[in-house]
Amino acid sequence: MTTLSARDAYPRWAATYNSETAVSRLEDVVLAELAINTVGSRLLDVGCGTGRRMRTSGARYAVGIDLSLEMLQQAEAGLHAVSDIESLPLVSNAFDVVWCRLVIGHLANIELALAELARVCDTGGSVVLSDLAPVAYAAGHRRTFRASTDEIFEVEHHVHDVDELIDVANPVGLRLSTFRIGVVDHRVRSLYDLAGALPMFEKQRGEELVHVMVFTKT
């Protein structure tokens, strides 16, 4: 299996990215359970991919940022821009809710990224960080996709545990308000079934798969 950087992986993944994985499904369910209100808000999705998560947000306006032009070309009409998370082309304090979902693990160093997420979030707003749980990575879970050639690629991943994220977030004015763990359970069983991997589901049932952290901008 070939491992690619996020910059190289996502242009190849774009055509099939809207097909859910167990990781993306569980992350979405856990975040929905937290009920962070985006209706009528100013929403920013950093690492928005094809913008699929923004479509049902009910936001007053929503902006999607992604490193991959190919991903954004798959998006429906809306406000989207190609940009690096470490240098967002946005004014400060512009958003009530900032999503950075299943992205932070693609970065070896997270200091600049978290500083930028904090900068564009308004005081009292929420910054949502989610990623593959460190224990899941240690157990062998990876973010992979199948390209048009039927070759399977792995996306490069860097582990950042909760303590590291808090240590980096606090100095830039982000305080942890909520932390949730998503485990392999009935909510993702159908995706294992579609992949013909129900024995693996039974083996992994109850294991941590994703972490979701919500920070408040002070």
PDB file of C-alpha atoms in Angstrom:
ATOM      1  CA  MET A   1       0.000   0.000   0.000  1.00  0.00           C
ATOM      2  CA  THR A   2       1.302   3.451  -0.946  1.00  0.00           C
ATOM      3  CA  THR A   3       1.201   6.248   1.640  1.00  0.00           C
ATOM      4  CA  LEU A   4       0.546   9.741   0.295  1.00  0.00           C
ATOM      5  CA  SER A   5       0.620  13.174   1.881  1.00  0.00           C
ATOM      6  CA  ALA A   6      -2.741  14.909   2.170  1.00  0.00           C
ATOM      7  CA  ARG A   7      -1.678  17.289  -0.606  1.00  0.00           C
ATOM      8  CA  ASP A   8      -1.145  14.342  -2.969  1.00  0.00           C
ATOM      9  CA  ALA A   9      -3.906  12.065  -1.680  1.00  0.00           C
ATOM     10  CA  TYR A  10      -7.033  14.183  -1.837  1.00  0.00           C
ATOM     11  CA  PRO A  11      -6.886  15.101  -5.534  1.00  0.00           C
ATOM     12  CA  ARG A  12      -6.905  11.350  -6.234  1.00  0.00           C
ATOM     13  CA  TRP A  13      -9.678  10.695  -3.703  1.00  0.00           C
ATOM     14  CA  ALA A  14     -11.957  13.537  -4.852  1.00  0.00           C
ATOM     15  CA  ALA A  15     -14.048  11.572  -7.362  1.00  0.00           C
ATOM     16  CA  THR A  16     -15.164   9.006  -4.780  1.00  0.00           C
ATOM     17  CA  TYR A  17     -14.817  11.009  -1.564  1.00  0.00           C
ATOM     18  CA  ASN A  18     -18.553  11.299  -0.908  1.00  0.00           C
ATOM     19  CA  SER A  19     -18.711   7.569  -0.216  1.00  0.00           C
ATOM     20  CA  GLU A  20     -18.705   7.294   3.572  1.00  0.00           C
ATOM     21  CA  THR A  21     -16.213   5.375   5.661  1.00  0.00           C
ATOM     22  CA  ALA A  22     -16.685   4.068   9.201  1.00  0.00           C
ATOM     23  CA  VAL A  23     -14.499   6.920  10.454  1.00  0.00           C
ATOM     24  CA  SER A  24     -16.432   9.682   8.668  1.00  0.00           C
ATOM     25  CA  ARG A  25     -19.832   8.198   9.599  1.00  0.00           C
ATOM     26  CA  LEU A  26     -18.987   7.842  13.280  1.00  0.00           C
ATOM     27  CA  GLU A  27     -17.417  11.301  13.460  1.00  0.00           C
ATOM     28  CA  ASP A  28     -20.556  12.804  11.972  1.00  0.00           C
ATOM     29  CA  VAL A  29     -22.832  10.942  14.400  1.00  0.00           C
ATOM     30  CA  VAL A  30     -20.807  11.910  17.468  1.00  0.00           C
ATOM     31  CA  LEU A  31     -20.727  15.569  16.462  1.00  0.00           C
ATOM     32  CA  ALA A  32     -24.462  15.554  15.779  1.00  0.00           C
ATOM     33  CA  GLU A  33     -25.040  14.196  19.284  1.00  0.00           C
ATOM     34  CA  LEU A  34     -23.180  17.205  20.698  1.00  0.00           C
ATOM     35  CA  ALA A  35     -25.837  19.425  19.082  1.00  0.00           C
ATOM     36  CA  ILE A  36     -23.598  22.412  18.406  1.00  0.00           C
ATOM     37  CA  ASN A  37     -26.035  24.876  16.884  1.00  0.00           C
ATOM     38  CA  THR A  38     -25.044  26.066  13.406  1.00  0.00           C
ATOM     39  CA  VAL A  39     -28.490  27.313  12.345  1.00  0.00           C
ATOM     40  CA  GLY A  40     -28.250  31.000  11.515  1.00  0.00           C
ATOM     41  CA  SER A  41     -24.537  31.020  12.318  1.00  0.00           C
ATOM     42  CA  ARG A  42     -21.419  32.115  10.479  1.00  0.00           C
ATOM     43  CA  LEU A  43     -19.803  28.734   9.743  1.00  0.00           C
ATOM     44  CA  LEU A  44     -16.319  27.912   8.499  1.00  0.00           C
ATOM     45  CA  ASP A  45     -15.374  24.370   7.460  1.00  0.00           C
ATOM     46  CA  VAL A  46     -11.582  24.064   7.213  1.00  0.00           C
ATOM     47  CA  GLY A  47     -10.729  20.952   5.248  1.00  0.00           C
ATOM     48  CA  CYS A  48     -14.267  20.875   3.868  1.00  0.00           C
ATOM     49  CA  GLY A  49     -13.538  18.364   1.113  1.00  0.00           C
ATOM     50  CA  THR A  50     -16.540  18.392  -1.209  1.00  0.00           C
ATOM     51  CA  GLY A  51     -18.521  20.583   1.186  1.00  0.00           C
ATOM     52  CA  ARG A  52     -20.994  17.804   1.981  1.00  0.00           C
ATOM     53  CA  ARG A  53     -21.137  18.589   5.708  1.00  0.00           C
ATOM     54  CA  MET A  54     -22.087  22.216   5.107  1.00  0.00           C
ATOM     55  CA  ARG A  55     -25.204  21.448   3.069  1.00  0.00           C
ATOM     56  CA  THR A  56     -27.463  20.715   6.041  1.00  0.00           C
ATOM     57  CA  SER A  57     -25.884  23.133   8.539  1.00  0.00           C
ATOM     58  CA  GLY A  58     -28.591  25.783   8.285  1.00  0.00           C
ATOM     59  CA  ALA A  59     -25.873  28.415   8.613  1.00  0.00           C
ATOM     60  CA  ARG A  60     -26.582  32.043   7.727  1.00  0.00           C
ATOM     61  CA  TYR A  61     -23.532  31.742   5.561  1.00  0.00           C
ATOM     62  CA  ALA A  62     -20.953  28.994   5.291  1.00  0.00           C
ATOM     63  CA  VAL A  63     -17.436  29.088   3.881  1.00  0.00           C
ATOM     64  CA  GLY A  64     -15.444  26.013   2.933  1.00  0.00           C
ATOM     65  CA  ILE A  65     -11.658  25.912   2.766  1.00  0.00           C
ATOM     66  CA  ASP A  66      -9.692  23.009   1.353  1.00  0.00           C
ATOM     67  CA  LEU A  67      -6.174  22.328   0.161  1.00  0.00           C
ATOM     68  CA  SER A  68      -7.423  20.401  -2.873  1.00  0.00           C
ATOM     69  CA  LEU A  69      -8.927  22.165  -5.880  1.00  0.00           C
ATOM     70  CA  GLU A  70     -10.133  18.779  -7.111  1.00  0.00           C
ATOM     71  CA  MET A  71     -12.186  18.339  -3.940  1.00  0.00           C
ATOM     72  CA  LEU A  72     -13.769  21.767  -4.275  1.00  0.00           C
ATOM     73  CA  GLN A  73     -14.603  21.086  -7.920  1.00  0.00           C
ATOM     74  CA  GLN A  74     -16.884  18.307  -6.655  1.00  0.00           C
ATOM     75  CA  ALA A  75     -18.703  20.735  -4.334  1.00  0.00           C
ATOM     76  CA  GLU A  76     -22.083  22.268  -4.998  1.00  0.00           C
ATOM     77  CA  ALA A  77     -22.324  26.023  -5.532  1.00  0.00           C
ATOM     78  CA  GLY A  78     -21.246  27.995  -2.490  1.00  0.00           C
ATOM     79  CA  LEU A  79     -18.405  29.931  -0.924  1.00  0.00           C
ATOM     80  CA  HIS A  80     -15.255  27.856  -1.258  1.00  0.00           C
ATOM     81  CA  ALA A  81     -11.559  28.657  -1.489  1.00  0.00           C
ATOM     82  CA  VAL A  82      -8.332  26.746  -1.947  1.00  0.00           C
ATOM     83  CA  SER A  83      -6.040  27.482   0.970  1.00  0.00           C
ATOM     84  CA  ASP A  84      -3.629  26.015   3.480  1.00  0.00           C
ATOM     85  CA  ILE A  85      -4.940  25.750   7.054  1.00  0.00           C
ATOM     86  CA  GLU A  86      -1.801  27.499   8.309  1.00  0.00           C
ATOM     87  CA  SER A  87      -2.605  30.711   6.415  1.00  0.00           C
ATOM     88  CA  LEU A  88      -6.343  31.219   6.043  1.00  0.00           C
ATOM     89  CA  PRO A  89      -7.372  34.040   3.650  1.00  0.00           C
ATOM     90  CA  LEU A  90     -10.007  35.313   6.085  1.00  0.00           C
ATOM     91  CA  VAL A  91     -10.409  38.231   8.458  1.00  0.00           C
ATOM     92  CA  SER A  92     -10.158  37.677  12.207  1.00  0.00           C
ATOM     93  CA  ASN A  93     -13.194  36.989  14.428  1.00  0.00           C
ATOM     94  CA  ALA A  94     -15.383  36.272  11.400  1.00  0.00           C
ATOM     95  CA  PHE A  95     -17.098  33.011  12.397  1.00  0.00           C
ATOM     96  CA  ASP A  96     -19.281  31.671  15.195  1.00  0.00           C
ATOM     97  CA  VAL A  97     -18.451  28.020  14.520  1.00  0.00           C
ATOM     98  CA  VAL A  98     -15.228  26.710  12.990  1.00  0.00           C
ATOM     99  CA  TRP A  99     -15.031  23.075  11.945  1.00  0.00           C
ATOM    100  CA  CYS A 100     -11.701  21.315  11.468  1.00  0.00           C
ATOM    101  CA  ARG A 101     -12.907  17.766  11.081  1.00  0.00           C
ATOM    102  CA  LEU A 102     -10.639  14.782  10.357  1.00  0.00           C
ATOM    103  CA  VAL A 103      -7.882  17.157   9.295  1.00  0.00           C
ATOM    104  CA  ILE A 104      -5.461  17.857  12.146  1.00  0.00           C
ATOM    105  CA  GLY A 105      -3.799  14.433  11.886  1.00  0.00           C
ATOM    106  CA  HIS A 106      -2.579  15.328   8.417  1.00  0.00           C
ATOM    107  CA  LEU A 107      -0.254  17.920   9.992  1.00  0.00           C
ATOM    108  CA  ALA A 108       3.079  17.092  11.586  1.00  0.00           C
ATOM    109  CA  ASN A 109       3.090  20.442  13.422  1.00  0.00           C
ATOM    110  CA  ILE A 110      -0.172  21.927  14.652  1.00  0.00           C
ATOM    111  CA  GLU A 111       0.819  25.239  16.256  1.00  0.00           C
ATOM    112  CA  LEU A 112       0.179  27.480  13.239  1.00  0.00           C
ATOM    113  CA  ALA A 113      -3.022  25.658  12.347  1.00  0.00           C
ATOM    114  CA  LEU A 114      -4.599  26.054  15.784  1.00  0.00           C
ATOM    115  CA  ALA A 115      -3.524  29.694  15.924  1.00  0.00           C
ATOM    116  CA  GLU A 116      -5.307  30.333  12.632  1.00  0.00           C
ATOM    117  CA  LEU A 117      -8.461  28.486  13.721  1.00  0.00           C
ATOM    118  CA  ALA A 118      -8.531  30.593  16.882  1.00  0.00           C
ATOM    119  CA  ARG A 119      -7.889  33.824  14.975  1.00  0.00           C
ATOM    120  CA  VAL A 120     -10.856  33.472  12.617  1.00  0.00           C
ATOM    121  CA  CYS A 121     -13.268  32.352  15.369  1.00  0.00           C
ATOM    122  CA  ASP A 122     -15.186  35.092  17.159  1.00  0.00           C
ATOM    123  CA  THR A 123     -15.004  35.442  20.941  1.00  0.00           C
ATOM    124  CA  GLY A 124     -17.391  32.972  22.535  1.00  0.00           C
ATOM    125  CA  GLY A 125     -17.493  30.870  19.372  1.00  0.00           C
ATOM    126  CA  SER A 126     -16.717  27.181  18.995  1.00  0.00           C
ATOM    127  CA  VAL A 127     -13.806  25.433  17.289  1.00  0.00           C
ATOM    128  CA  VAL A 128     -14.455  21.757  16.587  1.00  0.00           C
ATOM    129  CA  LEU A 129     -11.485  19.426  16.151  1.00  0.00           C
ATOM    130  CA  SER A 130     -11.950  15.758  15.340  1.00  0.00           C
ATOM    131  CA  ASP A 131      -9.642  12.997  14.234  1.00  0.00           C
ATOM    132  CA  LEU A 132      -8.790   9.340  14.334  1.00  0.00           C
ATOM    133  CA  ALA A 133      -8.276   8.352  17.968  1.00  0.00           C
ATOM    134  CA  PRO A 134      -4.603   7.745  18.857  1.00  0.00           C
ATOM    135  CA  VAL A 135      -5.412   4.279  20.216  1.00  0.00           C
ATOM    136  CA  ALA A 136      -7.199   3.454  16.959  1.00  0.00           C
ATOM    137  CA  TYR A 137      -4.100   4.386  14.981  1.00  0.00           C
ATOM    138  CA  ALA A 138      -1.968   2.294  17.323  1.00  0.00           C
ATOM    139  CA  ALA A 139      -4.347  -0.621  16.761  1.00  0.00           C
ATOM    140  CA  GLY A 140      -3.853  -0.382  12.986  1.00  0.00           C
ATOM    141  CA  HIS A 141      -6.745   1.799  11.806  1.00  0.00           C
ATOM    142  CA  ARG A 142      -5.814   4.007   8.868  1.00  0.00           C
ATOM    143  CA  ARG A 143      -7.516   6.479   6.551  1.00  0.00           C
ATOM    144  CA  THR A 144      -7.411   4.748   3.191  1.00  0.00           C
ATOM    145  CA  PHE A 145      -9.182   5.037  -0.143  1.00  0.00           C
ATOM    146  CA  ARG A 146      -9.397   3.171  -3.415  1.00  0.00           C
ATOM    147  CA  ALA A 147      -8.400   5.123  -6.519  1.00  0.00           C
ATOM    148  CA  SER A 148      -9.835   4.735 -10.002  1.00  0.00           C
ATOM    149  CA  THR A 149      -7.035   2.275 -10.765  1.00  0.00           C
ATOM    150  CA  ASP A 150      -8.394   0.120  -7.889  1.00  0.00           C
ATOM    151  CA  GLU A 151      -5.151   0.698  -6.020  1.00  0.00           C
ATOM    152  CA  ILE A 152      -5.534   1.365  -2.284  1.00  0.00           C
ATOM    153  CA  PHE A 153      -3.768   4.409  -0.867  1.00  0.00           C
ATOM    154  CA  GLU A 154      -3.169   5.416   2.739  1.00  0.00           C
ATOM    155  CA  VAL A 155      -3.221   9.081   3.751  1.00  0.00           C
ATOM    156  CA  GLU A 156      -0.232  10.159   5.844  1.00  0.00           C
ATOM    157  CA  HIS A 157      -1.195  10.588   9.490  1.00  0.00           C
ATOM    158  CA  HIS A 158       0.427  12.207  12.521  1.00  0.00           C
ATOM    159  CA  VAL A 159      -0.843  11.339  15.975  1.00  0.00           C
ATOM    160  CA  HIS A 160      -1.816  14.242  18.263  1.00  0.00           C
ATOM    161  CA  ASP A 161      -3.305  13.183  21.565  1.00  0.00           C
ATOM    162  CA  VAL A 162      -5.748  15.172  23.679  1.00  0.00           C
ATOM    163  CA  ASP A 163      -3.106  16.565  26.028  1.00  0.00           C
ATOM    164  CA  GLU A 164      -1.009  17.882  23.126  1.00  0.00           C
ATOM    165  CA  LEU A 165      -4.014  19.538  21.505  1.00  0.00           C
ATOM    166  CA  ILE A 166      -4.987  21.230  24.773  1.00  0.00           C
ATOM    167  CA  ASP A 167      -1.417  22.398  25.372  1.00  0.00           C
ATOM    168  CA  VAL A 168      -1.268  24.004  21.924  1.00  0.00           C
ATOM    169  CA  ALA A 169      -4.823  25.374  22.012  1.00  0.00           C
ATOM    170  CA  ASN A 170      -4.716  27.141  25.372  1.00  0.00           C
ATOM    171  CA  PRO A 171      -2.045  29.746  24.512  1.00  0.00           C
ATOM    172  CA  VAL A 172      -4.040  30.883  21.452  1.00  0.00           C
ATOM    173  CA  GLY A 173      -7.213  31.412  23.463  1.00  0.00           C
ATOM    174  CA  LEU A 174      -9.014  28.107  22.969  1.00  0.00           C
ATOM    175  CA  ARG A 175     -10.381  26.325  26.038  1.00  0.00           C
ATOM    176  CA  LEU A 176     -11.660  22.758  25.876  1.00  0.00           C
ATOM    177  CA  SER A 177     -15.381  22.629  26.662  1.00  0.00           C
ATOM    178  CA  THR A 178     -16.367  19.155  25.439  1.00  0.00           C
ATOM    179  CA  PHE A 179     -14.587  15.915  24.603  1.00  0.00           C
ATOM    180  CA  ARG A 180     -16.285  12.821  23.170  1.00  0.00           C
ATOM    181  CA  ILE A 181     -15.019   9.422  22.090  1.00  0.00           C
ATOM    182  CA  GLY A 182     -16.729   7.535  19.274  1.00  0.00           C
ATOM    183  CA  VAL A 183     -16.443   3.757  19.509  1.00  0.00           C
ATOM    184  CA  VAL A 184     -17.092   1.065  16.923  1.00  0.00           C
ATOM    185  CA  ASP A 185     -20.730   0.084  17.451  1.00  0.00           C
ATOM    186  CA  HIS A 186     -24.081  -0.405  15.713  1.00  0.00           C
ATOM    187  CA  ARG A 187     -23.866   3.076  14.181  1.00  0.00           C
ATOM    188  CA  VAL A 188     -21.177   1.951  11.724  1.00  0.00           C
ATOM    189  CA  ARG A 189     -22.063  -1.738  11.377  1.00  0.00           C
ATOM    190  CA  SER A 190     -23.665  -1.230   7.950  1.00  0.00           C
ATOM    191  CA  LEU A 191     -20.417   0.139   6.526  1.00  0.00           C
ATOM    192  CA  TYR A 192     -18.482  -2.909   7.689  1.00  0.00           C
ATOM    193  CA  ASP A 193     -21.256  -5.019   6.160  1.00  0.00           C
ATOM    194  CA  LEU A 194     -20.970  -3.240   2.805  1.00  0.00           C
ATOM    195  CA  ALA A 195     -17.238  -3.923   2.842  1.00  0.00           C
ATOM    196  CA  GLY A 196     -17.818  -7.601   3.610  1.00  0.00           C
ATOM    197  CA  ALA A 197     -16.041  -7.113   6.932  1.00  0.00           C
ATOM    198  CA  LEU A 198     -18.575  -8.109   9.592  1.00  0.00           C
ATOM    199  CA  PRO A 199     -16.066 -10.430  11.325  1.00  0.00           C
ATOM    200  CA  MET A 200     -13.773  -7.399  11.698  1.00  0.00           C
ATOM    201  CA  PHE A 201     -16.689  -5.383  13.077  1.00  0.00           C
ATOM    202  CA  GLU A 202     -17.303  -7.996  15.755  1.00  0.00           C
ATOM    203  CA  LYS A 203     -13.610  -8.018  16.630  1.00  0.00           C
ATOM    204  CA  GLN A 204     -13.404  -4.214  16.843  1.00  0.00           C
ATOM    205  CA  ARG A 205     -16.769  -3.599  18.528  1.00  0.00           C
ATOM    206  CA  GLY A 206     -16.322  -1.240  21.490  1.00  0.00           C
ATOM    207  CA  GLU A 207     -12.895   0.035  20.401  1.00  0.00           C
ATOM    208  CA  GLU A 208     -12.190   3.774  20.213  1.00  0.00           C
ATOM    209  CA  LEU A 209     -12.241   5.045  16.659  1.00  0.00           C
ATOM    210  CA  VAL A 210     -12.626   8.845  16.669  1.00  0.00           C
ATOM    211  CA  HIS A 211     -12.124  11.731  19.070  1.00  0.00           C
ATOM    212  CA  VAL A 212     -14.202  14.925  18.903  1.00  0.00           C
ATOM    213  CA  MET A 213     -13.107  18.008  20.842  1.00  0.00           C
ATOM    214  CA  VAL A 214     -14.988  21.306  21.112  1.00  0.00           C
ATOM    215  CA  PHE A 215     -13.044  24.400  22.158  1.00  0.00           C
ATOM    216  CA  THR A 216     -14.473  27.788  23.126  1.00  0.00           C
ATOM    217  CA  LYS A 217     -12.709  30.959  21.960  1.00  0.00           C
ATOM    218  CA  THR A 218     -12.029  33.185  24.967  1.00  0.00           C
TER     219      THR A 218
END
